[in-house]
Amino acid sequence: MKESRGFTLLELIIVLGIISTMLLIGATVYSQSQKRSRDAKRKGDLNNIRSALELYRSNNSFYPLNLTDLTTGTVYLKSIPLDSFDPRQSYKYIPKSGCNNTTVLCNDYTLGTILENAPNPVCSVTITCPTIACNFCLNPYGEK
């Protein structure tokens, strides 16, 4: 009677193939969840900025010309948040065109960022963030 002393080459190849497939699926799922997490942080940062802008407007009757106005004088934000994944990427703030808060008060703005998982459709306003077009935008009324 013949005794079996180990696994055949075919059995080893099948097991390695199954393990490789499971690792590949796990790595893909992990990567996508990391992207979704970073995008959620970006959206949260924009909503925090938007809340600070609304507080500023309620005190001054207009929106600021730049985000640094939120961190000086009456402090609405401790600091302007930066993208945690790419700190060189700042969130883009554009007040309504033509306002100067002297003769024409700012009553609208667009906040933008670049999400890794772009929403569908992307924002309707094309703004540069800072080197490529943003794909997620907010205004005083919510998502654009």
PDB file of C-alpha atoms in Angstrom:
ATOM      1  CA  MET A   1       0.000   0.000   0.000  1.00  0.00           C
ATOM      2  CA  LYS A   2       1.320   3.429  -1.004  1.00  0.00           C
ATOM      3  CA  GLU A   3       1.616   6.061   1.750  1.00  0.00           C
ATOM      4  CA  SER A   4       1.004   9.767   1.129  1.00  0.00           C
ATOM      5  CA  ARG A   5       3.868  11.810   2.605  1.00  0.00           C
ATOM      6  CA  GLY A   6       2.875  15.386   1.612  1.00  0.00           C
ATOM      7  CA  PHE A   7       1.003  17.642  -0.698  1.00  0.00           C
ATOM      8  CA  THR A   8       1.213  17.396  -4.449  1.00  0.00           C
ATOM      9  CA  LEU A   9       2.481  20.290  -6.497  1.00  0.00           C
ATOM     10  CA  LEU A  10      -1.031  20.883  -7.868  1.00  0.00           C
ATOM     11  CA  GLU A  11      -2.495  21.160  -4.363  1.00  0.00           C
ATOM     12  CA  LEU A  12       0.160  23.709  -3.356  1.00  0.00           C
ATOM     13  CA  ILE A  13      -0.446  25.808  -6.476  1.00  0.00           C
ATOM     14  CA  ILE A  14      -4.206  25.833  -5.826  1.00  0.00           C
ATOM     15  CA  VAL A  15      -3.761  26.898  -2.183  1.00  0.00           C
ATOM     16  CA  LEU A  16      -1.274  29.635  -3.147  1.00  0.00           C
ATOM     17  CA  GLY A  17      -3.676  30.863  -5.838  1.00  0.00           C
ATOM     18  CA  ILE A  18      -6.542  31.101  -3.339  1.00  0.00           C
ATOM     19  CA  ILE A  19      -4.395  32.910  -0.772  1.00  0.00           C
ATOM     20  CA  SER A  20      -3.089  35.352  -3.421  1.00  0.00           C
ATOM     21  CA  THR A  21      -6.632  36.111  -4.596  1.00  0.00           C
ATOM     22  CA  MET A  22      -7.802  36.764  -1.035  1.00  0.00           C
ATOM     23  CA  LEU A  23      -4.831  39.088  -0.376  1.00  0.00           C
ATOM     24  CA  LEU A  24      -5.490  41.011  -3.582  1.00  0.00           C
ATOM     25  CA  ILE A  25      -9.166  41.507  -2.728  1.00  0.00           C
ATOM     26  CA  GLY A  26      -8.281  42.551   0.829  1.00  0.00           C
ATOM     27  CA  ALA A  27      -5.706  45.092  -0.359  1.00  0.00           C
ATOM     28  CA  THR A  28      -8.177  46.601  -2.829  1.00  0.00           C
ATOM     29  CA  VAL A  29     -10.921  46.925  -0.224  1.00  0.00           C
ATOM     30  CA  TYR A  30      -8.475  48.462   2.263  1.00  0.00           C
ATOM     31  CA  SER A  31      -7.235  50.981  -0.318  1.00  0.00           C
ATOM     32  CA  GLN A  32     -10.777  52.056  -1.222  1.00  0.00           C
ATOM     33  CA  SER A  33     -11.761  52.444   2.428  1.00  0.00           C
ATOM     34  CA  GLN A  34      -8.703  54.654   3.010  1.00  0.00           C
ATOM     35  CA  LYS A  35      -9.714  56.884   0.077  1.00  0.00           C
ATOM     36  CA  ARG A  36     -13.299  57.145   1.360  1.00  0.00           C
ATOM     37  CA  SER A  37     -11.988  58.041   4.806  1.00  0.00           C
ATOM     38  CA  ARG A  38      -9.753  60.828   3.461  1.00  0.00           C
ATOM     39  CA  ASP A  39     -12.628  62.157   1.333  1.00  0.00           C
ATOM     40  CA  ALA A  40     -14.918  62.204   4.377  1.00  0.00           C
ATOM     41  CA  LYS A  41     -12.291  64.248   6.243  1.00  0.00           C
ATOM     42  CA  ARG A  42     -12.045  66.691   3.330  1.00  0.00           C
ATOM     43  CA  LYS A  43     -15.828  67.121   3.244  1.00  0.00           C
ATOM     44  CA  GLY A  44     -15.863  67.610   7.018  1.00  0.00           C
ATOM     45  CA  ASP A  45     -13.146  70.269   6.757  1.00  0.00           C
ATOM     46  CA  LEU A  46     -15.150  72.120   4.100  1.00  0.00           C
ATOM     47  CA  ASN A  47     -18.270  71.982   6.271  1.00  0.00           C
ATOM     48  CA  ASN A  48     -16.287  73.384   9.233  1.00  0.00           C
ATOM     49  CA  ILE A  49     -15.043  76.232   7.038  1.00  0.00           C
ATOM     50  CA  ARG A  50     -18.578  76.798   5.767  1.00  0.00           C
ATOM     51  CA  SER A  51     -19.882  76.994   9.364  1.00  0.00           C
ATOM     52  CA  ALA A  52     -17.182  79.540  10.231  1.00  0.00           C
ATOM     53  CA  LEU A  53     -18.103  81.556   7.121  1.00  0.00           C
ATOM     54  CA  GLU A  54     -21.741  81.586   8.201  1.00  0.00           C
ATOM     55  CA  LEU A  55     -20.770  82.827  11.688  1.00  0.00           C
ATOM     56  CA  TYR A  56     -18.648  85.532  10.066  1.00  0.00           C
ATOM     57  CA  ARG A  57     -21.556  86.565   7.833  1.00  0.00           C
ATOM     58  CA  SER A  58     -23.996  86.671  10.729  1.00  0.00           C
ATOM     59  CA  ASN A  59     -21.668  89.083  12.582  1.00  0.00           C
ATOM     60  CA  ASN A  60     -20.655  91.212   9.576  1.00  0.00           C
ATOM     61  CA  SER A  61     -23.551  90.898   7.051  1.00  0.00           C
ATOM     62  CA  PHE A  62     -21.140  89.708   4.341  1.00  0.00           C
ATOM     63  CA  TYR A  63     -18.617  86.948   3.660  1.00  0.00           C
ATOM     64  CA  PRO A  64     -14.861  87.614   3.939  1.00  0.00           C
ATOM     65  CA  LEU A  65     -12.648  88.195   0.915  1.00  0.00           C
ATOM     66  CA  ASN A  66     -10.243  85.441   2.034  1.00  0.00           C
ATOM     67  CA  LEU A  67     -10.158  82.638   4.594  1.00  0.00           C
ATOM     68  CA  THR A  68      -7.448  84.259   6.726  1.00  0.00           C
ATOM     69  CA  ASP A  69     -10.096  86.730   7.933  1.00  0.00           C
ATOM     70  CA  LEU A  70     -11.620  83.797   9.854  1.00  0.00           C
ATOM     71  CA  THR A  71      -8.462  83.354  11.962  1.00  0.00           C
ATOM     72  CA  THR A  72      -7.709  86.990  12.831  1.00  0.00           C
ATOM     73  CA  GLY A  73      -9.618  89.514  14.939  1.00  0.00           C
ATOM     74  CA  THR A  74     -12.724  87.652  16.047  1.00  0.00           C
ATOM     75  CA  VAL A  75     -11.547  84.054  15.655  1.00  0.00           C
ATOM     76  CA  TYR A  76     -14.063  81.851  13.838  1.00  0.00           C
ATOM     77  CA  LEU A  77     -11.512  79.109  13.090  1.00  0.00           C
ATOM     78  CA  LYS A  78      -8.372  78.370  15.087  1.00  0.00           C
ATOM     79  CA  SER A  79      -6.543  77.645  11.829  1.00  0.00           C
ATOM     80  CA  ILE A  80      -7.463  76.954   8.225  1.00  0.00           C
ATOM     81  CA  PRO A  81      -7.434  73.153   7.811  1.00  0.00           C
ATOM     82  CA  LEU A  82      -5.096  71.541   5.313  1.00  0.00           C
ATOM     83  CA  ASP A  83      -5.604  68.336   3.400  1.00  0.00           C
ATOM     84  CA  SER A  84      -4.137  65.649   5.684  1.00  0.00           C
ATOM     85  CA  PHE A  85      -3.084  63.390   2.798  1.00  0.00           C
ATOM     86  CA  ASP A  86      -1.400  66.154   0.783  1.00  0.00           C
ATOM     87  CA  PRO A  87      -0.659  69.190   3.022  1.00  0.00           C
ATOM     88  CA  ARG A  88       0.428  71.192  -0.039  1.00  0.00           C
ATOM     89  CA  GLN A  89      -3.176  70.996  -1.258  1.00  0.00           C
ATOM     90  CA  SER A  90      -5.181  73.768   0.345  1.00  0.00           C
ATOM     91  CA  TYR A  91      -8.936  74.114   0.168  1.00  0.00           C
ATOM     92  CA  LYS A  92      -9.959  76.716  -2.393  1.00  0.00           C
ATOM     93  CA  TYR A  93     -12.187  79.642  -1.386  1.00  0.00           C
ATOM     94  CA  ILE A  94     -13.551  82.018  -4.011  1.00  0.00           C
ATOM     95  CA  PRO A  95     -15.873  84.862  -2.979  1.00  0.00           C
ATOM     96  CA  LYS A  96     -18.511  86.040  -5.426  1.00  0.00           C
ATOM     97  CA  SER A  97     -16.958  87.773  -8.400  1.00  0.00           C
ATOM     98  CA  GLY A  98     -16.788  91.556  -8.168  1.00  0.00           C
ATOM     99  CA  CYS A  99     -17.315  91.962  -4.431  1.00  0.00           C
ATOM    100  CA  ASN A 100     -14.930  94.067  -2.359  1.00  0.00           C
ATOM    101  CA  ASN A 101     -16.913  94.493   0.927  1.00  0.00           C
ATOM    102  CA  THR A 102     -16.602  98.254   0.583  1.00  0.00           C
ATOM    103  CA  THR A 103     -19.009  99.129  -2.205  1.00  0.00           C
ATOM    104  CA  VAL A 104     -20.165  95.611  -3.140  1.00  0.00           C
ATOM    105  CA  LEU A 105     -20.752  93.185  -0.261  1.00  0.00           C
ATOM    106  CA  CYS A 106     -19.891  89.502  -0.707  1.00  0.00           C
ATOM    107  CA  ASN A 107     -23.084  87.469  -0.448  1.00  0.00           C
ATOM    108  CA  ASP A 108     -21.933  84.235  -2.083  1.00  0.00           C
ATOM    109  CA  TYR A 109     -18.833  82.066  -2.340  1.00  0.00           C
ATOM    110  CA  THR A 110     -17.552  78.712  -3.557  1.00  0.00           C
ATOM    111  CA  LEU A 111     -15.412  76.330  -1.505  1.00  0.00           C
ATOM    112  CA  GLY A 112     -13.661  73.565  -3.396  1.00  0.00           C
ATOM    113  CA  THR A 113     -11.400  70.571  -2.978  1.00  0.00           C
ATOM    114  CA  ILE A 114     -10.156  67.549  -4.857  1.00  0.00           C
ATOM    115  CA  LEU A 115     -11.675  64.232  -3.779  1.00  0.00           C
ATOM    116  CA  GLU A 116      -9.992  60.936  -4.611  1.00  0.00           C
ATOM    117  CA  ASN A 117     -13.365  59.336  -5.372  1.00  0.00           C
ATOM    118  CA  ALA A 118     -14.902  62.087  -7.465  1.00  0.00           C
ATOM    119  CA  PRO A 119     -18.651  62.585  -6.965  1.00  0.00           C
ATOM    120  CA  ASN A 120     -20.968  62.231  -9.888  1.00  0.00           C
ATOM    121  CA  PRO A 121     -21.602  64.809 -11.203  1.00  0.00           C
ATOM    122  CA  VAL A 122     -18.593  66.888 -10.307  1.00  0.00           C
ATOM    123  CA  CYS A 123     -19.156  70.473  -9.138  1.00  0.00           C
ATOM    124  CA  SER A 124     -20.722  72.743 -11.711  1.00  0.00           C
ATOM    125  CA  VAL A 125     -18.295  75.608 -11.067  1.00  0.00           C
ATOM    126  CA  THR A 126     -14.811  75.161 -12.473  1.00  0.00           C
ATOM    127  CA  ILE A 127     -12.245  76.435  -9.991  1.00  0.00           C
ATOM    128  CA  THR A 128      -8.574  75.614  -9.745  1.00  0.00           C
ATOM    129  CA  CYS A 129      -7.463  73.845  -6.555  1.00  0.00           C
ATOM    130  CA  PRO A 130      -4.571  75.115  -6.897  1.00  0.00           C
ATOM    131  CA  THR A 131      -3.210  73.380 -10.010  1.00  0.00           C
ATOM    132  CA  ILE A 132      -6.113  71.222 -11.259  1.00  0.00           C
ATOM    133  CA  ALA A 133      -9.872  71.643 -11.326  1.00  0.00           C
ATOM    134  CA  CYS A 134     -11.702  70.864  -8.092  1.00  0.00           C
ATOM    135  CA  ASN A 135     -14.209  68.039  -8.268  1.00  0.00           C
ATOM    136  CA  PHE A 136     -16.215  68.858  -5.110  1.00  0.00           C
ATOM    137  CA  CYS A 137     -17.654  72.291  -4.303  1.00  0.00           C
ATOM    138  CA  LEU A 138     -19.786  73.857  -1.584  1.00  0.00           C
ATOM    139  CA  ASN A 139     -21.564  77.178  -1.402  1.00  0.00           C
ATOM    140  CA  PRO A 140     -23.687  78.761   1.382  1.00  0.00           C
ATOM    141  CA  TYR A 141     -26.599  76.520   0.427  1.00  0.00           C
ATOM    142  CA  GLY A 142     -24.714  73.219   0.332  1.00  0.00           C
ATOM    143  CA  GLU A 143     -23.090  71.091  -2.316  1.00  0.00           C
ATOM    144  CA  LYS A 144     -22.861  72.547  -5.822  1.00  0.00           C
TER     145      LYS A 144
END
